[in-house]
mmCIF file of C-alpha atoms and ligand atoms in Angstrom:
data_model
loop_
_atom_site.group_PDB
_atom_site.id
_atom_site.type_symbol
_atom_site.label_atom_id
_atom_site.label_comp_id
_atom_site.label_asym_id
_atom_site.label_seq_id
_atom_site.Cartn_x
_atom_site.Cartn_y
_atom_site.Cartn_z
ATOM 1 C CA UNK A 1 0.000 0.000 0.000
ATOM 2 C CA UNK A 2 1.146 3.561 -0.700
ATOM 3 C CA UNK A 3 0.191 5.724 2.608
ATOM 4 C CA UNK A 4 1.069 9.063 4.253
ATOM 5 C CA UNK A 5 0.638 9.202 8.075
ATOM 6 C CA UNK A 6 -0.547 11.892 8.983
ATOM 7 C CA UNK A 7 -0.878 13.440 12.985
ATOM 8 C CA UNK A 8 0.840 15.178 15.840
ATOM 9 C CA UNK A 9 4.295 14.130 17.183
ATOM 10 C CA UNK A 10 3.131 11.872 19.001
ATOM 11 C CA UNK A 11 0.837 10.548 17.385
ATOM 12 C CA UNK A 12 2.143 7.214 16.762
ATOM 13 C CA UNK A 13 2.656 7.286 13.267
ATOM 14 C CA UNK A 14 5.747 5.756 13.404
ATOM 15 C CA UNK A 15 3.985 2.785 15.083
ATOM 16 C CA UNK A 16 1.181 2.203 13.355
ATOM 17 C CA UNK A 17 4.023 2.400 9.859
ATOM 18 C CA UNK A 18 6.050 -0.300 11.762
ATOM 19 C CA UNK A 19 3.252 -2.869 12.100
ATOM 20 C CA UNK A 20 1.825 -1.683 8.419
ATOM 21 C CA UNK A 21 5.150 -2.955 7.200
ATOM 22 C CA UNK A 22 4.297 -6.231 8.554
ATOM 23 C CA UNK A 23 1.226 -7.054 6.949
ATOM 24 C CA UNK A 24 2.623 -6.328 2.981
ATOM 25 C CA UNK A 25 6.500 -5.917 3.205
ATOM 26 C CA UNK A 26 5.648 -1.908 2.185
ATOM 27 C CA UNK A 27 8.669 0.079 3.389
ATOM 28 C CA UNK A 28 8.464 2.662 6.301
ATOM 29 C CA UNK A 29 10.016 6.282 5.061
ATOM 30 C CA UNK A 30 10.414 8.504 8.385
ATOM 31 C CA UNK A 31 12.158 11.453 7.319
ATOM 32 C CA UNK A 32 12.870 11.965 10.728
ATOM 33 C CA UNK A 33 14.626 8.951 10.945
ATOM 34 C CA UNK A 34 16.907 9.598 7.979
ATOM 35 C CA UNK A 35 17.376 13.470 8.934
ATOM 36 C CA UNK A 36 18.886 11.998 12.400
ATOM 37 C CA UNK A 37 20.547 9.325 10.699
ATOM 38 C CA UNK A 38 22.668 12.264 8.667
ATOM 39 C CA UNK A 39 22.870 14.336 11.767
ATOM 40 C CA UNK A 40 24.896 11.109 13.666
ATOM 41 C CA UNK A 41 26.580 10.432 10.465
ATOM 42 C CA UNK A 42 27.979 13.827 10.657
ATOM 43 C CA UNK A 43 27.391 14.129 7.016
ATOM 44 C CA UNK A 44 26.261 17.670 4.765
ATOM 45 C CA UNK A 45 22.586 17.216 5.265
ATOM 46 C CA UNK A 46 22.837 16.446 9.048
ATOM 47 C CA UNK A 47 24.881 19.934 9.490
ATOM 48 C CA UNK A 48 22.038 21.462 7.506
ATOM 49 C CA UNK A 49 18.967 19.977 9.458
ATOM 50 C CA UNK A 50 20.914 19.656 13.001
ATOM 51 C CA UNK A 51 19.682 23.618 14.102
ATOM 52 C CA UNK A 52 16.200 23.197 12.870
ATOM 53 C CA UNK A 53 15.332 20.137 14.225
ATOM 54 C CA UNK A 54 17.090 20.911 18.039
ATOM 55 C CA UNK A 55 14.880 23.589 18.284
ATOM 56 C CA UNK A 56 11.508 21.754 16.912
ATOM 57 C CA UNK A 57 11.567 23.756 13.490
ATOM 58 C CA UNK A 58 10.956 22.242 10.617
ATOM 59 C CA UNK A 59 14.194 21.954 8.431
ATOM 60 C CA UNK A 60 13.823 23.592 4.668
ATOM 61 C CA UNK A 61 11.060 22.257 2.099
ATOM 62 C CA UNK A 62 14.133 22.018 -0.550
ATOM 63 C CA UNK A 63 16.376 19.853 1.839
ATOM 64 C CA UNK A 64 13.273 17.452 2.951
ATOM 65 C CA UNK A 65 12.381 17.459 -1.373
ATOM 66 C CA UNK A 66 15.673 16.375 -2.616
ATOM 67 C CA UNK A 67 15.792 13.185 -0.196
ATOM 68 C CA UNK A 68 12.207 12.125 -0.716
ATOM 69 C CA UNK A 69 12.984 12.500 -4.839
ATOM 70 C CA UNK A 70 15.612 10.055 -4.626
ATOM 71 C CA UNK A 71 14.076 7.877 -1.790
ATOM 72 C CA UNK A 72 10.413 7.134 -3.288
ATOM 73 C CA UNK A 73 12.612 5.844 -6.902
ATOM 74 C CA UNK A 74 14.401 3.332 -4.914
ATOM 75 C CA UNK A 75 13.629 -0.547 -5.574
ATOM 76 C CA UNK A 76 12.191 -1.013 -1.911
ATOM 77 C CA UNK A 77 9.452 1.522 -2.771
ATOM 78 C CA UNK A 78 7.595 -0.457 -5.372
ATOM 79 C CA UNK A 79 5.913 -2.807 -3.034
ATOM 80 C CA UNK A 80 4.257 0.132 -1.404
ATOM 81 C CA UNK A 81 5.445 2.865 1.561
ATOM 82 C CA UNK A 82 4.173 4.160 4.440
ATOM 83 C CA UNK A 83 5.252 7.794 4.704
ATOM 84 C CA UNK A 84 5.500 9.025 8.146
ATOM 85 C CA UNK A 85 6.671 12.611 8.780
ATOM 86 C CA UNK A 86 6.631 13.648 5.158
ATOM 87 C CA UNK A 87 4.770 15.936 3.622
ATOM 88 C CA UNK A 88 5.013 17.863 6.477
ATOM 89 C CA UNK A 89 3.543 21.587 4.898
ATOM 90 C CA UNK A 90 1.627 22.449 1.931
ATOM 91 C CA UNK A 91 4.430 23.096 -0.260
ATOM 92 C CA UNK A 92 5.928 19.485 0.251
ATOM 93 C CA UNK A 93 2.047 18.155 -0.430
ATOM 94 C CA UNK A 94 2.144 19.643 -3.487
ATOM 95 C CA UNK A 95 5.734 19.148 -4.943
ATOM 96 C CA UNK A 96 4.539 15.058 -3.875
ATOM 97 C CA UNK A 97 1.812 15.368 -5.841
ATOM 98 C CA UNK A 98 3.635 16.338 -8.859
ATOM 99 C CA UNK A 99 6.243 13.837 -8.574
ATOM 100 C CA UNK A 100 4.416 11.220 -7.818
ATOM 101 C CA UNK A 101 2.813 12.168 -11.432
ATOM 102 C CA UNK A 102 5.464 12.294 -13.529
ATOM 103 C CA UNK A 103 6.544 8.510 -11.486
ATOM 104 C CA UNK A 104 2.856 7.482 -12.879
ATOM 105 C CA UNK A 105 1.581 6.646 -9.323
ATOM 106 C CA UNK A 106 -1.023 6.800 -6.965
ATOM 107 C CA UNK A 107 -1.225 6.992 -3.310
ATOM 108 C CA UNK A 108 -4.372 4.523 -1.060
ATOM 109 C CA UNK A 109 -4.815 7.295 1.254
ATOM 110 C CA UNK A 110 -3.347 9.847 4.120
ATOM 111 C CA UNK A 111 -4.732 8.524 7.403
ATOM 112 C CA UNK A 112 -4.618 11.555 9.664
ATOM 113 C CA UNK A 113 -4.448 9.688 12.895
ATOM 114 C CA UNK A 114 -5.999 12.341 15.548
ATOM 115 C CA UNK A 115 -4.832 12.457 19.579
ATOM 116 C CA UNK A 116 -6.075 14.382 22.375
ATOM 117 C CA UNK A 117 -2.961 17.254 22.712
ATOM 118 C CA UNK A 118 -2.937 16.136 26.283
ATOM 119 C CA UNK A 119 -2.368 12.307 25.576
ATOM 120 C CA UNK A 120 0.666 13.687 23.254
ATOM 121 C CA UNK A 121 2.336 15.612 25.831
ATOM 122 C CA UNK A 122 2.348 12.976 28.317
ATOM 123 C CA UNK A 123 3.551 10.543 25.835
ATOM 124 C CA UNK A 124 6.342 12.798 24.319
ATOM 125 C CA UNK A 125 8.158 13.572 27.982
ATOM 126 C CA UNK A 126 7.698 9.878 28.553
ATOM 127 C CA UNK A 127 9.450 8.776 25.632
ATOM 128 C CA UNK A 128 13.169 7.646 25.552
ATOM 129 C CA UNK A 129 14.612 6.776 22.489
ATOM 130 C CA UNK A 130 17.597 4.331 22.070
ATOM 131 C CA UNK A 131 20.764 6.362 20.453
ATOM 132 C CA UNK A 132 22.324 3.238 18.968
ATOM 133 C CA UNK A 133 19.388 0.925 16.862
ATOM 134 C CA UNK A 134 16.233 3.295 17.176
ATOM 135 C CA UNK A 135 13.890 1.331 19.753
ATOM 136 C CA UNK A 136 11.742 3.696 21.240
ATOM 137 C CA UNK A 137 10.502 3.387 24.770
ATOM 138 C CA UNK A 138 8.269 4.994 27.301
ATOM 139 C CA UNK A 139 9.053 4.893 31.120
ATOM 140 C CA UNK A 140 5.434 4.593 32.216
ATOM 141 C CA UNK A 141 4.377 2.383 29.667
ATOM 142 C CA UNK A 142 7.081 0.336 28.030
ATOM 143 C CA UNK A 143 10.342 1.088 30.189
ATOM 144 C CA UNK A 144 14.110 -0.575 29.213
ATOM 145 C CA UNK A 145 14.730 -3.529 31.866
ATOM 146 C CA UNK A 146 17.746 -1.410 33.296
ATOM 147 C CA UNK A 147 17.103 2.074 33.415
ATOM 148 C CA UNK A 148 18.845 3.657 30.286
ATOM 149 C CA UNK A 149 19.799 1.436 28.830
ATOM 150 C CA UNK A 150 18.056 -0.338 25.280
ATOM 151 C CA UNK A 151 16.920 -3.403 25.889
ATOM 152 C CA UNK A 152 18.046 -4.931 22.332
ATOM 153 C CA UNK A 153 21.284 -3.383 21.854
ATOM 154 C CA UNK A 154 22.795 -2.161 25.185
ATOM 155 C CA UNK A 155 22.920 1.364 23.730
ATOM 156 C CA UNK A 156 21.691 4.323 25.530
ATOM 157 C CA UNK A 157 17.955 5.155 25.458
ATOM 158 C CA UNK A 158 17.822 8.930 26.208
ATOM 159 C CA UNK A 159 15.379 11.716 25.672
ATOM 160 C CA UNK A 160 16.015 13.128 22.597
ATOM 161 C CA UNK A 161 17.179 16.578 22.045
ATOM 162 C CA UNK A 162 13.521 17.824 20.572
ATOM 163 C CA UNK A 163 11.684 16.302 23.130
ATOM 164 C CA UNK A 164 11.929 18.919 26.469
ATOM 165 C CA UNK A 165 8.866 20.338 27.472
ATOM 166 C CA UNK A 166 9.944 23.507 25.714
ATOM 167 C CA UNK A 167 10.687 22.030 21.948
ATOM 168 C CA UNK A 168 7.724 20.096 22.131
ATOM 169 C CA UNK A 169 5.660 22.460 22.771
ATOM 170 C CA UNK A 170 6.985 24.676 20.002
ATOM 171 C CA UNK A 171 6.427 21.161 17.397
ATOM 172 C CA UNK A 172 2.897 21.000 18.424
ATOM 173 C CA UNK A 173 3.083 24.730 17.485
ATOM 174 C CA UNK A 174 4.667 24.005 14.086
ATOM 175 C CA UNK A 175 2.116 20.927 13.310
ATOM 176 C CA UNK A 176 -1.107 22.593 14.028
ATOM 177 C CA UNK A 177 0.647 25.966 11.866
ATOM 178 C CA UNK A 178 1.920 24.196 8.719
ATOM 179 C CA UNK A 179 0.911 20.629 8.871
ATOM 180 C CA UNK A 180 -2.533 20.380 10.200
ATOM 181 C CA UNK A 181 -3.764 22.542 6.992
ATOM 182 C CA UNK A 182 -2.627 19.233 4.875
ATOM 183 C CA UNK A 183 -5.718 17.712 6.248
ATOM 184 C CA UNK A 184 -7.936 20.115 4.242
ATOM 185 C CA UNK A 185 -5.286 19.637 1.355
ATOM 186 C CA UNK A 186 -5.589 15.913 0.994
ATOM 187 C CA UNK A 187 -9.720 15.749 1.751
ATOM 188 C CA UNK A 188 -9.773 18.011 -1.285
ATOM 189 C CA UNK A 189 -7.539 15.138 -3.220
ATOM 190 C CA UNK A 190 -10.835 12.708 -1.539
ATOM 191 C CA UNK A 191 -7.420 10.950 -0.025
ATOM 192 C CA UNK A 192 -8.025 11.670 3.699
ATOM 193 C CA UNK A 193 -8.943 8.916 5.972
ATOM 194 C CA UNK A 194 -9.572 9.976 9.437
ATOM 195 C CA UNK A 195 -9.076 7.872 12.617
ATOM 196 C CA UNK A 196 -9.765 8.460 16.182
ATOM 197 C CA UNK A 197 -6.748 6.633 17.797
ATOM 198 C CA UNK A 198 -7.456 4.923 20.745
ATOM 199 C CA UNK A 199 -5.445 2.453 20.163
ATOM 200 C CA UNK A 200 -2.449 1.712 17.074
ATOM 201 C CA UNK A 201 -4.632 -1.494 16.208
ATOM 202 C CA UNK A 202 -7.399 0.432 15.977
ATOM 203 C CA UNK A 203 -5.989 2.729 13.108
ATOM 204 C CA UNK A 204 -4.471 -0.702 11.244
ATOM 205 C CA UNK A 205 -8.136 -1.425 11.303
ATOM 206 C CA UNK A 206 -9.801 1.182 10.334
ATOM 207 C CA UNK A 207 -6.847 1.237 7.403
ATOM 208 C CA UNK A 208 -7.518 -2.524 6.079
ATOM 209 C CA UNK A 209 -10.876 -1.411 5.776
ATOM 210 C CA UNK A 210 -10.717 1.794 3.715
ATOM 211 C CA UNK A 211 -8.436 0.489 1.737
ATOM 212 C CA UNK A 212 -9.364 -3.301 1.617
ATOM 213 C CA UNK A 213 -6.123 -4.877 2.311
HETATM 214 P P1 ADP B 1 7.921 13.823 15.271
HETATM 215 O O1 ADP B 1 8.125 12.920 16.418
HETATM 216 O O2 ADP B 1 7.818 15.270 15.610
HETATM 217 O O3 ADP B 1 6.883 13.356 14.298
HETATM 218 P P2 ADP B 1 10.041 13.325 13.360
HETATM 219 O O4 ADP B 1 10.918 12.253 13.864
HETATM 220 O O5 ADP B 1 9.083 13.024 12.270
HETATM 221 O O6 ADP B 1 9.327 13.925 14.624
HETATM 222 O O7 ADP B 1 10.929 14.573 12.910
HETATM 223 C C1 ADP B 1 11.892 15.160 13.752
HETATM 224 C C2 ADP B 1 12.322 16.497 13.179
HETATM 225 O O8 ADP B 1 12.866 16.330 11.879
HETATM 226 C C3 ADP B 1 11.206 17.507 13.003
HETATM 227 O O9 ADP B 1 10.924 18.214 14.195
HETATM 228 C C4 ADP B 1 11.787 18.403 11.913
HETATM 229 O O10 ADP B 1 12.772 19.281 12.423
HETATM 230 C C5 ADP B 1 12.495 17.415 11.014
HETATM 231 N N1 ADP B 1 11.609 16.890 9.934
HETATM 232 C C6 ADP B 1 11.203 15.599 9.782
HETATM 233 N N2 ADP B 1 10.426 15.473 8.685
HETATM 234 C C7 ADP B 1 10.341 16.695 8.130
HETATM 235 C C8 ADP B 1 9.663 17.240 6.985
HETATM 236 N N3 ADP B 1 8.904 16.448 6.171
HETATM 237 N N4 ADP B 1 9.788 18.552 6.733
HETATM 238 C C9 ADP B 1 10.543 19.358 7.522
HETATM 239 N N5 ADP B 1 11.194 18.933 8.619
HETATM 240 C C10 ADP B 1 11.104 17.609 8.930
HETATM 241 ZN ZN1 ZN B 2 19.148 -0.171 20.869
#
């Protein structure tokens, strides 16, 4: 299937794309997981984003366009991808839209998955993120066995740099400025698929059966 997730940090995008992945072999794309990747790497793009994404901004629409170009024509992509984090503004909608033309495809559906702001919060100061493979935790709900420390790797699970009270605050900011509006841009394209997330099952759900997978 060919998918955007769409919804707060927070949200659980990245969750509900991991168990997606499961049911068709589609590849998850997190652009926030390749930005970081470049940012550890040390490389061009990571010294370009690193600023930005400390602070909770979003980094440029050019930057976040010239990876997704090259990322959606690789081989993975044609058994389907789940896009989580990307578009992230109306500008990136739109360039998407035009590549994905000129590629000759067509996506199933954005599924804005929708979270009290509340239920976010909590669940974004909670969350502890290993440094090492990318296992994400949560100390009330899913805590590492030894405090710190990733269960699967032995790396350290920390709180990531965008994820103090103060820089998530200013994300939720940024989403409900520049990425909420894709909601109305994508029910327009009669893409958008709505879910009330109570739970991440719930969403794969309420996905199989818009989309009849
Ligand atoms: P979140 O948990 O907020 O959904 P992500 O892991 O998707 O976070 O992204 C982390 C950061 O990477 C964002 O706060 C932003 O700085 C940058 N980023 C990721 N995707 C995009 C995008 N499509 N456009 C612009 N910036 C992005
Ligand atoms: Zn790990």
């Amino acid at each position: 299937m060919k998918l955007i997730l769409l919804g707060a940090p927070g949200a659980g995008k990245g969750t509900v794309a991991k168990l997606l992945t499961k049911i068709d072999g589609s590849v998850q794309i997190s652009t926030g997981d390749i930005l970081r990747g470049a940012v550890a790497a040390g490389t061009e793009l990571g010294k370009q984003a690193q600023a930005a994404m400390n602070a909770g901004d979003l980094v440029s629409d050019d930057l976040i366009m010239g990876i997704m170009e090259e990322r959606l024509q690789e081989d993975d992509c044609k058994s389907g991808y789940l896009l989580d984090g990307f578009p992230r503004t109306i500008p990136q909608a739109e360039a998407l839209k035009t590549l994905l033309e000129k590629m000759g495809e067509k996506l199933d559906a954005a599924v804005e998955i929708d979270v009290p702001r509340d239920v976010i919060l909590d669940r974004l100061t909670t969350r502890r993120t290993c440094e090492s493979c990318g296992a994400i935790y949560n100390t009330k709900s899913n805590p590492t066995k030894v405090e710190g420390i990733c269960d699967k790797c032995g790396g350290a699970a920390v709180q990531r740099e965008d994820e103090t009270e103060e820089a998530i605050s200013n994300r939720l900011n940024v989403y409900n400025d520049q990425t909420a509006p894709l909601v109305g841009f994508y029910k327009n394209e009669g893409l958008l698929l709505s879910v009330d997330a109570t739970s991440s099952d719930a969403v794969i759900d309420a996905i199989q059966a818009k989309i009849g997978q």
